[in-house]
Rosetta silent file (secondary structure, phi, psi, omega in degrees, C-alpha in Angstrom):
SEQUENCE: MGDVANIEKQLLAVFPQRVVDGPIAPHDCDECRSLRDNLAGITWVDVPSEFVNSNDDVLPLLSHDAYLAFLPAWLRQGVRDPGGNLANMLLVNLGHHPNTTGFTRRQAALVIEVAAFIAQSNVFGLTDPVNVESMAEIARVWKGVGKSAA
SCORE:     score description
SCORE:     0.000 S_00000001
   1 L     0.000  131.737 -176.611  -44.497  -77.217  -30.918 S_00000001
   2 L  -105.399  178.329  174.562  -46.625  -74.372  -32.164 S_00000001
   3 L   -91.145  176.205 -174.767  -47.781  -71.065  -30.896 S_00000001
   4 H   -57.728  -48.224 -178.307  -51.271  -70.400  -29.543 S_00000001
   5 H   -61.741  -41.038  179.589  -52.754  -69.242  -32.866 S_00000001
   6 H   -65.342  -42.846  179.162  -51.324  -72.240  -34.709 S_00000001
   7 H   -65.464  -40.208  177.780  -52.653  -74.689  -32.130 S_00000001
   8 H   -62.413  -38.899  175.847  -56.082  -73.052  -32.245 S_00000001
   9 H   -62.839  -41.377  178.446  -56.099  -73.447  -36.058 S_00000001
  10 H   -64.490  -40.891  177.554  -55.184  -77.103  -35.651 S_00000001
  11 H   -58.884  -43.528  178.351  -57.991  -77.606  -33.135 S_00000001
  12 H   -63.710  -36.807 -177.558  -60.453  -76.148  -35.644 S_00000001
  13 H   -76.565  -31.865 -170.120  -59.109  -78.370  -38.423 S_00000001
  14 H   -97.512  -30.593 -177.690  -58.943  -81.614  -36.452 S_00000001
  15 L  -106.094  117.088  179.825  -62.001  -81.517  -34.175 S_00000001
  16 L   -66.257  149.205  175.874  -65.393  -81.340  -35.890 S_00000001
  17 L   -93.951  115.206  179.980  -67.944  -78.904  -34.604 S_00000001
  18 L  -146.592  150.394  176.720  -71.070  -80.791  -33.711 S_00000001
  19 L   -85.938  136.006  178.500  -73.988  -80.537  -31.353 S_00000001
  20 L   -75.650  124.378 -179.701  -74.324  -83.445  -28.918 S_00000001
  21 L   -83.181  -36.208 -176.752  -77.582  -85.283  -29.579 S_00000001
  22 L   -90.056 -159.168  179.707  -77.577  -87.511  -26.511 S_00000001
  23 L   -64.334  139.702  178.593  -76.979  -86.822  -22.860 S_00000001
  24 L   -91.055  -46.651  177.913  -74.302  -84.229  -22.105 S_00000001
  25 L  -139.947  106.368 -169.102  -73.875  -84.996  -18.409 S_00000001
  26 L   -74.285  -14.911 -177.479  -75.847  -88.047  -17.271 S_00000001
  27 L   -74.697  157.801  177.930  -75.758  -87.500  -13.489 S_00000001
  28 L  -106.307   83.617  177.883  -78.606  -85.850  -11.620 S_00000001
  29 L  -148.278  168.272 -177.992  -76.886  -83.071   -9.700 S_00000001
  30 H   -61.041  -41.768 -178.149  -76.656  -79.281   -9.887 S_00000001
  31 H   -64.174  -43.616  178.872  -73.246  -79.340  -11.579 S_00000001
  32 H   -69.072  -35.694  176.453  -74.377  -81.726  -14.309 S_00000001
  33 H   -61.979  -41.461  177.333  -77.599  -79.786  -14.764 S_00000001
  34 H   -62.947  -41.801  177.058  -75.522  -76.646  -15.310 S_00000001
  35 H   -60.425  -47.039  179.721  -73.393  -78.475  -17.882 S_00000001
  36 H   -60.088  -45.625 -178.497  -76.502  -79.642  -19.718 S_00000001
  37 H   -63.231  -40.142 -174.701  -78.036  -76.163  -19.646 S_00000001
  38 H   -85.555  -23.160 -176.610  -74.882  -74.415  -20.857 S_00000001
  39 H  -104.758   -8.227 -178.930  -73.688  -76.918  -23.470 S_00000001
  40 L   -65.698  131.359  172.889  -77.013  -77.917  -25.033 S_00000001
  41 L    77.597    8.076  179.322  -77.389  -76.959  -28.670 S_00000001
  42 L  -124.516  165.910  175.718  -73.886  -75.550  -29.162 S_00000001
  43 L  -104.244  172.776 -175.829  -70.583  -76.784  -30.544 S_00000001
  44 H   -60.943  -31.093 -179.437  -67.187  -76.606  -28.841 S_00000001
  45 H   -70.726  -17.900 -179.247  -66.238  -73.346  -30.576 S_00000001
  46 H   -90.664   -5.538 -179.150  -69.283  -71.682  -29.020 S_00000001
  47 L   -74.389  119.298 -178.207  -68.354  -72.565  -25.425 S_00000001
  48 L   -64.845  142.798  177.808  -67.343  -69.311  -23.717 S_00000001
  49 H   -55.851  -38.928 -179.404  -63.872  -69.144  -22.178 S_00000001
  50 H   -61.894  -38.811  179.089  -65.410  -67.928  -18.932 S_00000001
  51 H   -65.794  -45.363  179.596  -67.558  -71.064  -18.738 S_00000001
  52 H   -61.386  -47.122 -179.412  -64.572  -73.346  -19.338 S_00000001
  53 H   -60.197  -38.333 -178.273  -62.472  -71.497  -16.749 S_00000001
  54 H   -83.147   -2.397  178.510  -65.200  -71.721  -14.127 S_00000001
  55 L  -130.048   50.975 -173.504  -65.669  -75.438  -14.877 S_00000001
  56 L   -69.977  -17.355 -174.861  -62.063  -76.571  -14.911 S_00000001
  57 L  -115.472   17.768 -172.138  -62.743  -79.918  -13.243 S_00000001
  58 L   -94.536   -6.520 -175.922  -65.937  -81.104  -14.972 S_00000001
  59 H   -52.434  -39.943  178.606  -64.566  -83.169  -17.862 S_00000001
  60 H   -65.366  -16.604 -179.955  -65.099  -86.462  -15.987 S_00000001
  61 H   -82.417  -17.813 -177.957  -68.790  -85.554  -15.570 S_00000001
  62 L   -72.057  146.687  170.676  -69.422  -85.379  -19.321 S_00000001
  63 L   -63.012  164.034 -179.182  -70.903  -88.324  -21.179 S_00000001
  64 H   -61.741  -42.020  179.013  -68.444  -89.935  -23.540 S_00000001
  65 H   -61.532  -40.372  178.894  -70.131  -88.342  -26.559 S_00000001
  66 H   -69.821  -35.861  176.628  -69.979  -84.925  -24.889 S_00000001
  67 H   -61.472  -44.300  177.173  -66.314  -85.477  -23.949 S_00000001
  68 H   -60.733  -40.519 -174.877  -65.545  -86.182  -27.618 S_00000001
  69 H   -78.436  -35.336 -170.835  -67.464  -83.093  -28.693 S_00000001
  70 H  -107.690  -11.588  178.709  -66.339  -80.567  -26.054 S_00000001
  71 H   -50.896  -38.909 -179.822  -62.762  -81.540  -25.078 S_00000001
  72 H   -58.057  -29.904  177.928  -61.406  -79.109  -27.719 S_00000001
  73 H   -65.372  -39.607  178.535  -62.949  -76.165  -25.827 S_00000001
  74 H   -72.115  -38.266  176.900  -60.951  -77.135  -22.726 S_00000001
  75 H   -61.629  -45.472  179.840  -57.818  -77.736  -24.836 S_00000001
  76 H   -59.121  -44.935 -178.289  -58.179  -74.305  -26.438 S_00000001
  77 H   -70.304  -33.358  176.077  -58.510  -72.595  -23.080 S_00000001
  78 H   -62.765  -37.436  178.059  -55.556  -74.533  -21.665 S_00000001
  79 H   -70.565  -37.250 -179.588  -53.390  -73.228  -24.496 S_00000001
  80 H   -68.449  -30.405 -179.214  -54.627  -69.690  -23.965 S_00000001
  81 L  -138.247   71.856 -174.047  -53.733  -69.787  -20.258 S_00000001
  82 L   -66.096  -14.176  178.276  -51.141  -72.532  -19.729 S_00000001
  83 L   -97.501   -0.441 -176.054  -50.341  -71.349  -16.212 S_00000001
  84 L   -83.963  169.939 -179.731  -53.940  -71.333  -15.023 S_00000001
  85 H   -61.145  -38.963  179.346  -55.830  -73.792  -12.883 S_00000001
  86 H   -58.560  -44.742 -179.235  -57.765  -75.090  -15.887 S_00000001
  87 H   -62.242  -41.015  177.080  -54.534  -76.073  -17.651 S_00000001
  88 H   -62.345  -45.402  179.408  -53.345  -77.916  -14.538 S_00000001
  89 H   -65.325  -35.301  178.961  -56.649  -79.773  -14.228 S_00000001
  90 H   -63.584  -43.641  177.718  -56.555  -80.560  -17.946 S_00000001
  91 H   -60.800  -38.916  177.023  -53.151  -82.227  -17.641 S_00000001
  92 H   -63.729  -49.098 -177.803  -54.525  -84.358  -14.819 S_00000001
  93 H   -60.958  -44.125 -175.500  -57.615  -85.323  -16.831 S_00000001
  94 H   -65.963  -25.243 -179.781  -55.704  -86.171  -20.009 S_00000001
  95 H  -102.463   -5.946 -174.546  -53.436  -88.571  -18.154 S_00000001
  96 L   -99.599   58.819  173.720  -55.936  -90.028  -15.712 S_00000001
  97 L    54.423   50.789  175.103  -57.389  -92.796  -17.865 S_00000001
  98 L   -70.212  155.522  175.841  -59.847  -90.851  -20.021 S_00000001
  99 L   -77.629  106.724 -176.054  -61.958  -92.868  -22.421 S_00000001
 100 L   -93.478    2.800  177.864  -60.097  -92.253  -25.696 S_00000001
 101 L   -58.453  133.258  177.164  -62.418  -94.411  -27.781 S_00000001
 102 L    96.346  -15.144  175.337  -63.636  -92.495  -30.821 S_00000001
 103 L   -80.931  145.717  178.190  -60.737  -90.055  -31.071 S_00000001
 104 L   -85.809  168.912  177.039  -58.724  -90.190  -34.284 S_00000001
 105 H   -60.605  -42.533  179.266  -54.972  -90.523  -34.516 S_00000001
 106 H   -64.434  -40.389  178.356  -54.693  -86.847  -35.546 S_00000001
 107 H   -64.834  -43.610  179.440  -56.835  -85.738  -32.621 S_00000001
 108 H   -62.426  -41.621  178.172  -54.764  -87.803  -30.174 S_00000001
 109 H   -62.154  -38.526  179.356  -51.524  -86.362  -31.563 S_00000001
 110 H   -70.980  -35.874  175.033  -52.914  -82.857  -31.103 S_00000001
 111 H   -58.228  -45.438  178.669  -53.987  -83.656  -27.531 S_00000001
 112 H   -63.636  -41.537  179.191  -50.379  -84.638  -26.803 S_00000001
 113 H   -63.039  -42.886  178.480  -49.109  -81.471  -28.514 S_00000001
 114 H   -62.926  -44.896  179.309  -51.461  -79.287  -26.481 S_00000001
 115 H   -60.264  -42.963  178.855  -50.389  -81.007  -23.252 S_00000001
 116 H   -64.290  -39.723  177.641  -46.724  -80.484  -24.142 S_00000001
 117 H   -61.218  -45.555  179.907  -47.377  -76.827  -24.934 S_00000001
 118 H   -62.288  -48.623 -177.910  -49.075  -76.351  -21.557 S_00000001
 119 H   -61.977  -39.653  179.965  -46.316  -78.178  -19.676 S_00000001
 120 H   -71.418  -33.026 -171.881  -43.602  -76.215  -21.474 S_00000001
 121 H   -91.982  -15.029 -179.986  -45.378  -72.879  -21.070 S_00000001
 122 L   -75.705  174.171 -172.297  -46.427  -73.068  -17.440 S_00000001
 123 L   -62.495  -22.582 -175.472  -44.223  -71.651  -14.703 S_00000001
 124 L   -90.356  -31.272  177.963  -42.563  -75.017  -14.020 S_00000001
 125 L    76.052  179.456 -175.283  -41.602  -76.029  -17.568 S_00000001
 126 L   -76.974   -6.229  177.542  -40.724  -79.428  -18.968 S_00000001
 127 L   -90.968  -11.545  178.818  -37.947  -80.042  -16.455 S_00000001
 128 L   -66.643  130.224 -178.115  -40.347  -80.073  -13.501 S_00000001
 129 H   -56.464  -35.965  178.868  -40.797  -83.659  -12.241 S_00000001
 130 H   -66.936  -44.208  177.264  -44.582  -83.277  -12.047 S_00000001
 131 H   -64.236  -40.306  178.748  -44.765  -82.058  -15.659 S_00000001
 132 H   -61.013  -46.094  179.440  -42.405  -84.837  -16.764 S_00000001
 133 H   -64.597  -43.608  178.565  -44.586  -87.434  -15.041 S_00000001
 134 H   -60.338  -46.118 -178.781  -47.795  -85.900  -16.440 S_00000001
 135 H   -65.152  -37.293  178.137  -46.417  -85.851  -19.981 S_00000001
 136 H   -63.376  -42.115 -179.611  -45.244  -89.464  -19.727 S_00000001
 137 H   -69.782  -41.939  178.590  -48.705  -90.572  -18.614 S_00000001
 138 H   -62.331  -44.839  178.028  -50.494  -88.478  -21.263 S_00000001
 139 H   -61.377  -41.768  179.628  -48.224  -89.900  -23.981 S_00000001
 140 H   -61.919  -43.591 -177.200  -48.851  -93.434  -22.697 S_00000001
 141 H   -70.422  -40.797 -169.565  -52.635  -92.935  -22.710 S_00000001
 142 H   -99.508  -16.113 -173.768  -52.938  -91.102  -26.054 S_00000001
 143 L   -58.499  -44.133 -175.689  -50.080  -92.494  -28.220 S_00000001
 144 L   -88.585    2.789 -177.172  -51.892  -95.567  -29.548 S_00000001
 145 L   -65.438  135.698  175.264  -55.255  -93.874  -30.059 S_00000001
 146 L    84.374   -3.746  176.796  -56.725  -94.182  -33.521 S_00000001
 147 L   -87.841  135.348 -179.231  -54.383  -96.937  -34.664 S_00000001
 148 L   -74.730  142.931  178.740  -56.124  -99.983  -35.966 S_00000001
 149 L   -74.595  129.559 -178.033  -55.486 -103.209  -34.133 S_00000001
 150 L   -95.289    0.000    0.000  -53.515 -105.592  -36.320 S_00000001
């Protein structure tokens, strides 16, 4: 388990910075329009912390390509404020059947590490039954990601 600076370095090393070419949020609603307006033409490192914090529950609204491209911004903010609402919502999202297609083994391992850091660092810690359950589900969802089917 690393510290915040180390995890942020790993996020930079493991998740490529790329602009999403296709749809960012395919629904036609105000929230998705805001996502499209704010995330168009930028990479995950350019997403302001304030935007991530004020959009703690929007990950399911992103297209799959946008989820692949922007999840690191939410991971970074979760590490920066592991006791905040965003970190709690992130733990829910990571364990609630996200589409993990396209993530590499290294990225999946880092997702699990970030989740563990958040769970360990929040006010409840790793002994809290909710954190234990969340971590078990996140590990189940992300453990086999990026492994080739034999």
